[in-house]
Short mmCIF file of C-alpha atoms in Angstrom, two decimals:
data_model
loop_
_atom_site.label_atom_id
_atom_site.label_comp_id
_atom_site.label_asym_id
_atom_site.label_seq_id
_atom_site.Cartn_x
_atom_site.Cartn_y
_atom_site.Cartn_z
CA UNK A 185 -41.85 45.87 -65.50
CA UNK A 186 -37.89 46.28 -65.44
CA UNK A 187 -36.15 43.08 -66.36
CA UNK A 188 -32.26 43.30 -65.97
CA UNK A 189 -29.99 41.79 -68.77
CA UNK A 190 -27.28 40.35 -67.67
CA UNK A 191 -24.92 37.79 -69.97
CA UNK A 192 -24.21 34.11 -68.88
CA UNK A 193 -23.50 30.66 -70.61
CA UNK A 194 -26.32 31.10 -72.63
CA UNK A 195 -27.83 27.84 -74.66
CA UNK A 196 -26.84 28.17 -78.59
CA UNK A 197 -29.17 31.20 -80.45
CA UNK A 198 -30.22 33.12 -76.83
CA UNK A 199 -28.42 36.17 -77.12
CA UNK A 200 -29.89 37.17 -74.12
CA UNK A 201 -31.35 35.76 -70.55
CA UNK A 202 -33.57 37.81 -68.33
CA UNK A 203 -32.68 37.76 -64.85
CA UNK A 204 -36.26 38.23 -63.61
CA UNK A 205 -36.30 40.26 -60.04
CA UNK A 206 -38.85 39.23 -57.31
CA UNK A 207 -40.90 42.12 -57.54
CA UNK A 208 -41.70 41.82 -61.02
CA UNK A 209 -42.18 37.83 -61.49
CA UNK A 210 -46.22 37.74 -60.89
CA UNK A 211 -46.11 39.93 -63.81
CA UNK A 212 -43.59 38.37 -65.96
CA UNK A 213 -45.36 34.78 -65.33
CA UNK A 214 -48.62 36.56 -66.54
CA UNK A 215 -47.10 38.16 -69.50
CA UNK A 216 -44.85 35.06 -70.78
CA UNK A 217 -48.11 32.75 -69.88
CA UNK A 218 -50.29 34.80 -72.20
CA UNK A 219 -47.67 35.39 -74.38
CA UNK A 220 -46.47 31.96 -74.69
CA UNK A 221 -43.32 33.27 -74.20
CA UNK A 222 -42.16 30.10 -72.16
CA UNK A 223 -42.51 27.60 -74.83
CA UNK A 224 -40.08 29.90 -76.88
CA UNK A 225 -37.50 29.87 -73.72
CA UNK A 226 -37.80 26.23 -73.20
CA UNK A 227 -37.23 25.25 -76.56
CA UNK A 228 -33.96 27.83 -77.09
CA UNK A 229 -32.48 24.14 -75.04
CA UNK A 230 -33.11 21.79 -77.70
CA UNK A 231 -33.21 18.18 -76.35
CA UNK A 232 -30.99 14.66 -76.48
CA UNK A 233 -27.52 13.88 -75.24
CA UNK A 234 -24.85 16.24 -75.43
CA UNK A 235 -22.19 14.74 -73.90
CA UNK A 236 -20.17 11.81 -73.81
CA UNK A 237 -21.81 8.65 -72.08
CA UNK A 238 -19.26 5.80 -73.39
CA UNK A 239 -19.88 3.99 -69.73
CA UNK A 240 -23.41 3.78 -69.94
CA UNK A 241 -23.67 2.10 -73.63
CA UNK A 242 -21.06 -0.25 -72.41
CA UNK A 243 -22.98 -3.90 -73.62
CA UNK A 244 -22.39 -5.37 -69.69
CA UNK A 245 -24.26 -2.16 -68.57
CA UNK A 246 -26.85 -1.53 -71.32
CA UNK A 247 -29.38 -3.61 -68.96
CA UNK A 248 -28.61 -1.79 -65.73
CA UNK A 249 -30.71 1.64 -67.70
CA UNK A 250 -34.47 2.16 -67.64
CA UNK A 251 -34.46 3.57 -71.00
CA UNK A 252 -31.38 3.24 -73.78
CA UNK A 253 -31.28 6.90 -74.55
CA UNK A 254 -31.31 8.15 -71.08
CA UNK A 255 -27.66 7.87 -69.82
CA UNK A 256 -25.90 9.70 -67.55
CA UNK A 257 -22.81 11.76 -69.00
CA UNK A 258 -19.12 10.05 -68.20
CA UNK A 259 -18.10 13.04 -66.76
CA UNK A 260 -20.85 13.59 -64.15
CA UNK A 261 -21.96 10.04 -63.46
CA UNK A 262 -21.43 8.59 -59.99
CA UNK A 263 -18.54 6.15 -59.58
CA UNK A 264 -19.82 2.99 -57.31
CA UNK A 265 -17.20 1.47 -55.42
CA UNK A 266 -16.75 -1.86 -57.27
CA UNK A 267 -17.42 -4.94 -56.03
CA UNK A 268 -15.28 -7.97 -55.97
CA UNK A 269 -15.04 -10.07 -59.22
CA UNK A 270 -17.44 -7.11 -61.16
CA UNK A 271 -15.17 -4.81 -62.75
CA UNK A 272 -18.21 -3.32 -64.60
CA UNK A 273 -20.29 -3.22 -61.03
CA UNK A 274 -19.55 0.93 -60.32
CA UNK A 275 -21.93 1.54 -63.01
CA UNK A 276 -25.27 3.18 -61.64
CA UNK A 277 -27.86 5.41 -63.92
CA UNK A 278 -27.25 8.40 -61.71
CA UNK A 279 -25.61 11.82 -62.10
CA UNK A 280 -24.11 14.38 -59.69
CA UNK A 281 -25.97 17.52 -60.44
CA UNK A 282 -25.08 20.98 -58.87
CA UNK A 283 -27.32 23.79 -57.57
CA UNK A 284 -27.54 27.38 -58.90
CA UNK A 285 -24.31 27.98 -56.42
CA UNK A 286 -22.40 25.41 -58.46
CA UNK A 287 -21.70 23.05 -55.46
CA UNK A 288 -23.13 19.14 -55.90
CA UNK A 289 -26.53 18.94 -53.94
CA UNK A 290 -28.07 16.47 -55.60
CA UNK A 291 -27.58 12.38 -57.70
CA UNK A 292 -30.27 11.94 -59.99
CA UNK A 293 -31.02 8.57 -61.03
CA UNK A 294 -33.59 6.68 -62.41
CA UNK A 295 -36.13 4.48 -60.66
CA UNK A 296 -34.65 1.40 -59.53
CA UNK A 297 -34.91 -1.81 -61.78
CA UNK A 298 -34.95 -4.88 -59.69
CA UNK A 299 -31.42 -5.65 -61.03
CA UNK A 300 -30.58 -2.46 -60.03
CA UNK A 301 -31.58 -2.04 -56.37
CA UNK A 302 -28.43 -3.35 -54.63
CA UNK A 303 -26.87 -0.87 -56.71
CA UNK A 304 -28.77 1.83 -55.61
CA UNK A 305 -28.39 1.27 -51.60
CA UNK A 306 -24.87 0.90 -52.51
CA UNK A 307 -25.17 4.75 -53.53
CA UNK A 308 -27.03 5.63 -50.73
CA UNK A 309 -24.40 4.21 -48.60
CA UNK A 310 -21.34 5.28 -50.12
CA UNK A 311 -22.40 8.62 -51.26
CA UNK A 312 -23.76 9.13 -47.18
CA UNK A 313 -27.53 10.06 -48.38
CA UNK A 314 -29.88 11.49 -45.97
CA UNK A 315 -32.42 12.21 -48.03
CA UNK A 316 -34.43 10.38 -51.21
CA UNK A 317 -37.07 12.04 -53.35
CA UNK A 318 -39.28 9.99 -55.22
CA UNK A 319 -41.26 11.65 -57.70
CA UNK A 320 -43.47 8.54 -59.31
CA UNK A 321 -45.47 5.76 -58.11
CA UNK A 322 -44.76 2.13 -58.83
CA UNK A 323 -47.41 1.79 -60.91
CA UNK A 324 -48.80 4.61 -63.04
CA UNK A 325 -51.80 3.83 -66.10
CA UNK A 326 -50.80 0.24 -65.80
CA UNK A 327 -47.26 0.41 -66.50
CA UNK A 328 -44.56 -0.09 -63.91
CA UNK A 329 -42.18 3.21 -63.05
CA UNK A 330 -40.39 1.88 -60.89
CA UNK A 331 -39.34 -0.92 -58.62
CA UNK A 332 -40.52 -1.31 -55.15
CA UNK A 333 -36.89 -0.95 -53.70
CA UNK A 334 -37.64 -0.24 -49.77
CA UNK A 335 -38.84 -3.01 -47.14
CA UNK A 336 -42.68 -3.46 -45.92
CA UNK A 337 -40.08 -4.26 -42.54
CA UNK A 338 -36.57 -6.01 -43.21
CA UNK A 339 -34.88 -5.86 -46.92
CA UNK A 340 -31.53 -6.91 -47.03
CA UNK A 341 -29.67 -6.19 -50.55
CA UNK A 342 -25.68 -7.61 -50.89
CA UNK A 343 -23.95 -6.47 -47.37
CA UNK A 344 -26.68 -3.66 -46.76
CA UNK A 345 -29.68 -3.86 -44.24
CA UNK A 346 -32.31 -1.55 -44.58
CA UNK A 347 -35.38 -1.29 -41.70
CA UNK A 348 -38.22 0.76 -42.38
CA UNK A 349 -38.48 2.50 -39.03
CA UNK A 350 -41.92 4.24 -39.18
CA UNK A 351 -44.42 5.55 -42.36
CA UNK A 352 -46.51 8.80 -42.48
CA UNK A 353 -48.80 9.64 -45.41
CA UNK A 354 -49.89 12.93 -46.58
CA UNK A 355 -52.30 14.00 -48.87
CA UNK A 356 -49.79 14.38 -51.51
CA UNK A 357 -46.49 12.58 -50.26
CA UNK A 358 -45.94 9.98 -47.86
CA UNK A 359 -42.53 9.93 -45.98
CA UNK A 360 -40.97 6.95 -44.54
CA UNK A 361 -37.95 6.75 -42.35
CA UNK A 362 -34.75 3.92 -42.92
CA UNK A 363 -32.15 2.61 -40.85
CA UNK A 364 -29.42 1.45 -43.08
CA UNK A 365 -26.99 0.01 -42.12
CA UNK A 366 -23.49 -2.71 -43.40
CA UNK A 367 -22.45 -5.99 -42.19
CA UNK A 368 -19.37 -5.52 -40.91
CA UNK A 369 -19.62 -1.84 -40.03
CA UNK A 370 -20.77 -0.50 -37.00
CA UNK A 371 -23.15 2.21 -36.52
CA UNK A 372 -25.95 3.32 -39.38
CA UNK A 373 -27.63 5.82 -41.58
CA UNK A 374 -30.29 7.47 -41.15
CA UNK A 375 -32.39 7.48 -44.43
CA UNK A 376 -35.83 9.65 -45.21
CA UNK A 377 -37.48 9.11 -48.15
CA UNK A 378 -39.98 11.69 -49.71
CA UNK A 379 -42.65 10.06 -52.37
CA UNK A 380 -44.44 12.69 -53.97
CA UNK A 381 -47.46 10.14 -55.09
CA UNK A 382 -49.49 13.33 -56.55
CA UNK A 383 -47.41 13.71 -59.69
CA UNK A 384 -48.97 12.39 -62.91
CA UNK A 385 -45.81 11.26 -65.43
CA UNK A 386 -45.28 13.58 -68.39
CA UNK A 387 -47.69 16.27 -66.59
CA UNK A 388 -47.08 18.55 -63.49
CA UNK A 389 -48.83 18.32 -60.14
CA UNK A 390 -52.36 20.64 -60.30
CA UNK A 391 -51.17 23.05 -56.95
CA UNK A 392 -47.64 23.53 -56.06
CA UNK A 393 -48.30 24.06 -52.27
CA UNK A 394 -47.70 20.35 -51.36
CA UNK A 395 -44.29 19.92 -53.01
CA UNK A 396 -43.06 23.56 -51.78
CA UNK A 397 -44.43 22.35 -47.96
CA UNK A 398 -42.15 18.83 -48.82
CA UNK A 399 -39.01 20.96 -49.50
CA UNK A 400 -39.38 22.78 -46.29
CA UNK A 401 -40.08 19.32 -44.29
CA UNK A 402 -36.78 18.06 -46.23
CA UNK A 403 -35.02 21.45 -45.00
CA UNK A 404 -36.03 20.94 -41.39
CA UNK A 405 -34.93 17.44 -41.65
CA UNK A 406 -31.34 17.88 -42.96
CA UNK A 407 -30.76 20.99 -40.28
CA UNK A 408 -31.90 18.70 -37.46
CA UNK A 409 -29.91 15.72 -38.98
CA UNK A 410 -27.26 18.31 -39.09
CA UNK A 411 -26.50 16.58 -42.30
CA UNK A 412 -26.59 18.14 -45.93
CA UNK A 413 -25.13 15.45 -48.11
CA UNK A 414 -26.60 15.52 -51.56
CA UNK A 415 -30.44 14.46 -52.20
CA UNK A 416 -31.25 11.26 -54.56
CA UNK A 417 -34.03 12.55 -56.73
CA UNK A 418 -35.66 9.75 -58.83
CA UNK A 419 -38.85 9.97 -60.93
CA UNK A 420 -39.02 7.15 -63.23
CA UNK A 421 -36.20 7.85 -65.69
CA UNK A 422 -34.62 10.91 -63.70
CA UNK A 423 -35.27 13.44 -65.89
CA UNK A 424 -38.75 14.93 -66.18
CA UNK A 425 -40.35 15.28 -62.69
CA UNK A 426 -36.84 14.62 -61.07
CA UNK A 427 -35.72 17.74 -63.03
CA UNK A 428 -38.27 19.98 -62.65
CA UNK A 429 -37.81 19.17 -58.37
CA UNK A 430 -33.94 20.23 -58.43
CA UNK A 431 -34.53 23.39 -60.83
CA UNK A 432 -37.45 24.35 -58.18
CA UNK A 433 -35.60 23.82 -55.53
CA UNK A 434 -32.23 26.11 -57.28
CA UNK A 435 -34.74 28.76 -58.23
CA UNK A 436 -35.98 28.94 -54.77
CA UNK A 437 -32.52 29.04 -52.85
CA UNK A 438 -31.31 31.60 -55.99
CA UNK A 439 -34.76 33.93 -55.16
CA UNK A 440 -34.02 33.65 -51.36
CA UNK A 441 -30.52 34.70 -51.72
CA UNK A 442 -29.95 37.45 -54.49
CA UNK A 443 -34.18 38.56 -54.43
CA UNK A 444 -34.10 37.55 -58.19
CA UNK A 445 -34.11 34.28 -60.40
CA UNK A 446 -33.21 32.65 -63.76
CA UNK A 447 -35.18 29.37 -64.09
CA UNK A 448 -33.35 29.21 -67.83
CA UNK A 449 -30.01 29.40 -66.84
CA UNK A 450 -30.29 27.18 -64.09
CA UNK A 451 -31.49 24.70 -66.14
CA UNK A 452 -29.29 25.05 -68.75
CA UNK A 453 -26.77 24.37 -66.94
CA UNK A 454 -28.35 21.66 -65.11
CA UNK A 455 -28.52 19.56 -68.46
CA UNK A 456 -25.08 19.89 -69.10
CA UNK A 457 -24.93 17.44 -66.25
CA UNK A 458 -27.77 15.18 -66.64
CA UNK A 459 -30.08 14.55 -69.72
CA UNK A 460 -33.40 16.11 -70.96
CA UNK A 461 -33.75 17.60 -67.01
CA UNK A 462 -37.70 19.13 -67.30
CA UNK A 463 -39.09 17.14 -70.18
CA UNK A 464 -42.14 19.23 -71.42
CA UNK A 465 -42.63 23.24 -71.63
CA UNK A 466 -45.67 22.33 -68.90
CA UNK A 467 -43.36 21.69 -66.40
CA UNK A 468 -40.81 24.57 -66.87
CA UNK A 469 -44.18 26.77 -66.58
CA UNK A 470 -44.53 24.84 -63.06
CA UNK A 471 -41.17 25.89 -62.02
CA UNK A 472 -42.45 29.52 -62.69
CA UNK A 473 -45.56 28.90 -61.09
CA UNK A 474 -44.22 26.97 -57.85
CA UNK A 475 -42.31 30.29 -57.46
CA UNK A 476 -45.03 32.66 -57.40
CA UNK A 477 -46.86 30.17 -54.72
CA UNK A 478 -43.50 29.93 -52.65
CA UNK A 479 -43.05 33.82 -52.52
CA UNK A 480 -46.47 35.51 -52.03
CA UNK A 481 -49.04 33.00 -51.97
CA UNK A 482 -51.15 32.80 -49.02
CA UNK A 483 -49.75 30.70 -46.32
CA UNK A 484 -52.31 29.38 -44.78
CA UNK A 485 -51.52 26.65 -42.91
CA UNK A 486 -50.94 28.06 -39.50
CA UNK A 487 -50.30 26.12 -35.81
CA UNK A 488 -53.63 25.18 -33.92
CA UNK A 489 -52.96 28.01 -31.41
CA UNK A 490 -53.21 30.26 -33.91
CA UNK A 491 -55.62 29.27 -35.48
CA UNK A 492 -58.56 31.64 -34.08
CA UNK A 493 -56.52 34.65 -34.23
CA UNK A 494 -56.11 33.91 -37.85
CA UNK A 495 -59.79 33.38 -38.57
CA UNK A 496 -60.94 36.59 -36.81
CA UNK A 497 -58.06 38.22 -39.28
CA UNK A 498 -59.67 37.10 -41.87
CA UNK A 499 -62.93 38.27 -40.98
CA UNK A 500 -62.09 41.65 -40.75
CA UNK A 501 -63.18 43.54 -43.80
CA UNK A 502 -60.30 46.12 -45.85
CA UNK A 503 -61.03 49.18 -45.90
CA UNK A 504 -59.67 49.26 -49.28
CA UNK A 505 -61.27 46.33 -50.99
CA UNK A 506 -64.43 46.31 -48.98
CA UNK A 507 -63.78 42.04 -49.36
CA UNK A 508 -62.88 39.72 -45.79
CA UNK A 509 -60.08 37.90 -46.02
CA UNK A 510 -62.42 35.04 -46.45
CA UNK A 511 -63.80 36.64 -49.76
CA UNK A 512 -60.42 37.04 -50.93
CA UNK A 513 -59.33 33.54 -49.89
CA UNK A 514 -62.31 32.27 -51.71
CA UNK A 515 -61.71 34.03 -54.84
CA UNK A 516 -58.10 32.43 -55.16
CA UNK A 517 -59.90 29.30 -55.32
CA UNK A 518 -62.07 30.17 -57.62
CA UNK A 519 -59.40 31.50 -59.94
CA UNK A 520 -57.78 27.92 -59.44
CA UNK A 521 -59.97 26.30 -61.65
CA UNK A 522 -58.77 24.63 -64.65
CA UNK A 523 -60.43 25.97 -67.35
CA UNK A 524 -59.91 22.48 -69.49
CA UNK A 525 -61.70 20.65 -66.58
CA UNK A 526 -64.18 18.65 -68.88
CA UNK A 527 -61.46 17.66 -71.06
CA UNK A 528 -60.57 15.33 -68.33
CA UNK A 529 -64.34 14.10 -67.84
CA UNK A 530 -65.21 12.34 -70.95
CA UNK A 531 -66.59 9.33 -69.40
CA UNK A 532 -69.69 12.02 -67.89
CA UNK A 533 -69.68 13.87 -71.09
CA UNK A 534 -70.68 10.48 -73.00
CA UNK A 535 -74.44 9.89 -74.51
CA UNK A 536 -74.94 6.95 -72.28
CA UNK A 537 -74.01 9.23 -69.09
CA UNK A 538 -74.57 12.42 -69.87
CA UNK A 539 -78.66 12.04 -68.10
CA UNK A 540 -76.93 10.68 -65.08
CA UNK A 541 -75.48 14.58 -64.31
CA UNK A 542 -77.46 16.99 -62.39
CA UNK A 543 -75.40 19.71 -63.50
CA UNK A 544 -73.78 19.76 -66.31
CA UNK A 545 -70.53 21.90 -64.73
CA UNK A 546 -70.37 19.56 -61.91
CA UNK A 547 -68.74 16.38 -63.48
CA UNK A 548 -66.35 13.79 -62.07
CA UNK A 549 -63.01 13.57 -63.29
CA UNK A 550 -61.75 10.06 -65.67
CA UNK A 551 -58.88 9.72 -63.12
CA UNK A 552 -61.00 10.57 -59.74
CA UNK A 553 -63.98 8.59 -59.98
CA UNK A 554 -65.16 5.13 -58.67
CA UNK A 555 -65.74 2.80 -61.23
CA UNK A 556 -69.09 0.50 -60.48
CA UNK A 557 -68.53 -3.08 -60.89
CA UNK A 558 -70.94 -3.65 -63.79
CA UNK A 559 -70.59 -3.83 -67.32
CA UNK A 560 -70.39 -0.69 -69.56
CA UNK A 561 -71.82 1.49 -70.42
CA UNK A 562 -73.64 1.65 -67.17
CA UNK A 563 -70.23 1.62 -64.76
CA UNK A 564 -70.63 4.99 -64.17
CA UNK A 565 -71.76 7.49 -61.58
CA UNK A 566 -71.42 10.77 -60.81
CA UNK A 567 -68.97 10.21 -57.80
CA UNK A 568 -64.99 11.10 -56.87
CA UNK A 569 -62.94 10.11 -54.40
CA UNK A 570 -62.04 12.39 -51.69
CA UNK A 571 -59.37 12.48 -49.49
CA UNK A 572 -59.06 12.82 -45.54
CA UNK A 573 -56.11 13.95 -44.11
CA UNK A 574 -53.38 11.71 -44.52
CA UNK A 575 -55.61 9.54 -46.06
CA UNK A 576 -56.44 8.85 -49.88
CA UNK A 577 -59.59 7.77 -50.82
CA UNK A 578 -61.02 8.24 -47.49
CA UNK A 579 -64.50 9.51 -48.94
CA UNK A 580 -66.52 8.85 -52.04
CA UNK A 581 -68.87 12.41 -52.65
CA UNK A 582 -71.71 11.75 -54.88
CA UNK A 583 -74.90 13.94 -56.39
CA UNK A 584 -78.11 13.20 -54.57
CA UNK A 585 -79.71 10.45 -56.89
CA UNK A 586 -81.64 10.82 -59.68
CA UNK A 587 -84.77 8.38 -60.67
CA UNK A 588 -82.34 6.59 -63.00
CA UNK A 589 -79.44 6.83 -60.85
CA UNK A 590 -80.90 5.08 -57.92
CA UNK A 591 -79.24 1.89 -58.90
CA UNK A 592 -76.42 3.41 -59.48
CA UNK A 593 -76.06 5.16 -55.80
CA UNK A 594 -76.65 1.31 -54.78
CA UNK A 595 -74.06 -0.35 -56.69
CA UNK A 596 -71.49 2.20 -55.73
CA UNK A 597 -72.12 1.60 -51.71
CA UNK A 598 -71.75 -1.91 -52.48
CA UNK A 599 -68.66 -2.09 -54.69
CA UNK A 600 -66.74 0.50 -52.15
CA UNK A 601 -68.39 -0.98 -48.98
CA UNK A 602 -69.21 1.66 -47.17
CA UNK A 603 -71.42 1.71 -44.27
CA UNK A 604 -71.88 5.06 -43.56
CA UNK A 605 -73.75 7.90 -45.32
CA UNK A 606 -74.67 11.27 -44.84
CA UNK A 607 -77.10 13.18 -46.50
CA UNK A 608 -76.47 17.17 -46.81
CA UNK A 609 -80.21 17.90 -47.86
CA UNK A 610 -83.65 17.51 -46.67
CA UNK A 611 -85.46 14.47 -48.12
CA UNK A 612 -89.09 15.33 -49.67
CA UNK A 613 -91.95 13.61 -51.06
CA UNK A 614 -91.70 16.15 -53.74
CA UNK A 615 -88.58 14.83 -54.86
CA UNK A 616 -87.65 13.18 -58.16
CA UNK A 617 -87.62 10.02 -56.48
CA UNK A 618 -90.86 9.84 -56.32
CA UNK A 619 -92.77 7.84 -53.01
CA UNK A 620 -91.78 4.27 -54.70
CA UNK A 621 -87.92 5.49 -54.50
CA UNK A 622 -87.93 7.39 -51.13
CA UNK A 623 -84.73 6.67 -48.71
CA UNK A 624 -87.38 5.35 -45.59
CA UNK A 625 -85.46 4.46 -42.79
CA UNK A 626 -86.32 0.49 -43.53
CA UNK A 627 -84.86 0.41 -46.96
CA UNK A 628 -82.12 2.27 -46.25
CA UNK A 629 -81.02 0.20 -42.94
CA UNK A 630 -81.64 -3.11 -44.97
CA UNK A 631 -79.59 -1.77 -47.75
CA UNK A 632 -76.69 -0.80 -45.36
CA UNK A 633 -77.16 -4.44 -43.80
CA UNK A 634 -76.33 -5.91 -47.04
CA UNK A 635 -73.17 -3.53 -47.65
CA UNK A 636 -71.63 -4.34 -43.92
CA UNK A 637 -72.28 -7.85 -44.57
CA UNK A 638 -69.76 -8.58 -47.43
#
C-alpha cells in the first residue's frame, strides 16, 4: 500500500496526514480497523469549543440552545434577519459549514425547540434552502430529540406558511415535500426534507447503502431544482450524526474529484466551524466505511427492465473463482454480520427466556422485537419486526412454536392484530406440539376470529 504525505493545517501534535488514494482505501480501512489506528486519528482532534461563541451565551439567547455547551462559533453562525422590536431575534443555533472545496454547502443546526421553530423557517427562508436533512427521530429511548417542526397539512409560524405537499417513506428515510411560502411575498419555495429515521443517537447506522442512495436522491433533486443553495443538516444537537453526514458527503465529492481522500482533514477543518462535528471514533470509522460501500460495493439495485439480465449475470459462474455471482453476493452478507449480535439480545439470553429459543444463534434483537402485553418475565417471544418496502413494521417473523411457546405465538397475534399467517413448514403429528397442541384448521380459524374481532 502507497500512502502519499502531503502537509496541510494539521490538528495540534499530527505531524503528518495521509492522503489515502482510492485504490488503496479497502486496504487502509482494513489495516487502521485492525489496527485501531482510527481511534488514534480521531482523537489527534481533541474535543470542546475552540472558538469564540459570545452570541450564543448571551442570557436572552441561552434558552434558544438545545444543549449549553453546544454553540455555534460568532464567526460562522448564521445571522437571522431581525425582527421588529427583538434586537436579540437573529440568533439561531446554526453554523455555515464549508465543503472540502472551501465554499459554504451546508447550516448545521440543532433540532428545533418549540421556541425555536419560527426561527428556523425564518432560516430556511432567508438563507433560500432547498434541501433539509434530518438525522434523528422525535422521539428516541423515551427522550425527545427534537421538535415536530413541519405540518401533518397547514403550519403557519410568524409571516411563513408551510404546506406539506406529499410524503414518501423508505425503509430507512422518509422524504416529504414543502411549499413555503411569506405573507406578503409572492411566489414560494420549494422545500424537501430528508429524515434519515434509521440512525440510532450516539451510534452509526448498521449499512451505509441507504444514506449513500439518500445523497444521490438529494443530488438528483437539487440538479432538477436547478438549485444548490446550502443543505440544513440537523440531528438533535447538530453535531454527531449531522457531522458525520457533511464529512461523508465532502469525502465523497473529494474521492470523486481528485481519486483520493482525507476524512481527517476534512473534518478538522470542519470543526473549526461548528462544534464537536462526528462525536464518537464509531462514527468517523462510518465515514471510512460509507466510502468503501460508495466506491466498489455492489450496486445492486438496478431498474425493473434490467432486472433479468442482471440475474442471469449473476448466475453465470467465474472462471476464476468457480463461485456465481449469487455465491459471491451471498457471502457479502454473510460477512455483514455483527459479530457482537447477542450483545444486543439480552432479553433472549435471560434464564426465564433462554428455553423459549430454538436456536441459540437465532435470537431477536432488544430494539427489534415485539413486546407481548403481559407481565414479565413472560413478555417475551422469539419474534422481530420486519419491514416491507416503504413500510416499517410491516411483518412480525417468528420461530415455529415450541410446547411452551404456544401461548406465547397466541398472545403475540393478539397484541399486534394480525390476521394473517403463513406457515413456511409442513405441520406433523410428530411435532413437539404434540396432538393436544396441533394448528387444526378449527382452532386456528377460531383463534384468527378472535384477533380480527378487536
Amino acid at each position: 500500500m502507497t500512502l502519499e504525505i502531503e502537509n496541510y493545517d494539521a490538528p495540534l501534535g499530527a505531524e503528518r496526514q495521509y492522503i489515502v488514494k482510492m485504490e488503496d482505501l479497502e486496504h487502509y480501512v482494513k489495516t487502521l480497523t485492525e489496527s485501531k489506528g482510527f481511534k488514534e486519528q480521531y482523537e489527534m482532534l481533541g474535543s470542546g469549543s475552540q472558538k469564540i461563541c459570545n452570541v450564543g451565551n448571551k442570557p436572552e439567547n441561552k434558552a434558544k440552545n438545545r444543549y449549553p455547551d453546544l454553540l455555534p462559533y460568532d464567526d460562522s453562525r448564521v445571522i437571522l434577519q431581525k425582527c421588529k422590536n427583538d434586537p436579540n431575534s437573529d440568533y439561531i443555533n446554526a453554523s455555515y459549514v464549508e465543503s472540502y472545496k472551501k465554499g459554504v454547502r451546508y447550516i448545521c443546526t440543532q433540532g428545533p425547540l418549540e421556541k425555536t421553530i419560527g426561527d428556523f423557517w425564518r432560516m430556511i427562508w432567508q438563507e433560500d434552502v432547498n434541501v433539509i436533512a434530518m438525522t434523528a427521530n422525535i422521539i428516541e429511548h423515551g427522550k425527545k430529540k427534537c421538535e415536530k417542526y413541519w405540518p401533518d397539512k397547514v403550519l403557519k409560524v410568524g409571516d411563513i406558511i408551510i404546506t406539506l405537499q406529499n410524503e414518501i417513506a423508505f425503509l430507512d428515510y422518509t422524504i416529504r415535500n414543502f411549499k413555503v411560502q411569506k405573507v406578503g411575498v409572492s411566489g414560494h419555495h420549494m422545500v424537501r426534507q430528508y429524515q434519515y429515521t434509521a440512525w440510532p443517537d450516539h451510534g452509526v447506522p448498521t449499512y451505509a447503502l441507504a444514506l449513500i442512495d439518500m445523497f444521490k436522491n438529494i443530488q438528483n433533486f437539487q440538479k432538477e431544482q436547478q438549485k444548490w443553495t446550502p443543505w440544513v443538516l440537523h440531528c438533535s444537537a447538530g453535531v454527531g450524526r449531522s457531522g458525520t453526514v457533511m464529512v461523508l458527503d465532502s469525502a465523497i465529492e473529494m474521492s470523486q474529484a481528485e481519486g483520493r481522500v482525507d476524512v481527517l482533514g476534512i473534518l478538522y477543518r470542519m470543526r473549526q466551524q461548528r462544534i464537536n462535528l462526528i462525536e464518537t471514533v464509531e462514527q468517523y470509522i462510518f465515514v471510512y466505511r460509507a466510502l468503501v460501500e460508495y466506491h466498489f460495493g455492489d450496486k445492486s439495485c438496478k431498474p425493473a427492465n434490467e432486472l433479468v439480465l442482471y440475474f442471469n449475470k449473476l448466475r453465470q459462474l467465474d472462471s476464476g473463482t468457480k463461485k456465481t455471482g449469487l455465491e459471491v453476493q451471498f457471502e457479502k452478507l454473510r460477512q455483514l454480520e455483527n459479530p457482537y449480535f447477542q450483545q444486543k439480545c439480552l432479553a433472549a439470553l435471560t434464564p426465564n427466556n433462554k428455553n423459549k429459543n430454538r436456536d441459540t444463534y437465532i435470537l431477536p434483537p432488544d430494539d427489534g422485537r415485539p413486546v407481548l402485553k403481559t407481565s414479565p418475565p413472560s413478555n417475551y417471544i422469539n419474534a422481530v419486526y420486519s419491514y416491507h418496502y416503504g413500510v416499517q413494521n410491516q411483518f412480525v417473523v417468528t420461530q415455529y412454536p415450541l410446547p411452551n411457546t404456544v401461548a406465547d405465538f397466541w398472545q403475540l397475534l393478539w397484541d399486534t392484530g394480525s390476521s394473517s399467517v403463513v406457515i413456511m413448514n409442513e405441520i406433523s403429528n410428530k411435532d413437539e406440539f404434540g396432538d393436544s397442541h396441533m394448528f387444526d384448521a378449527l382452532h386456528f380459524r377460531a383463534k384468527l376470529d378472535i384477533a380480527k374481532a378487536r
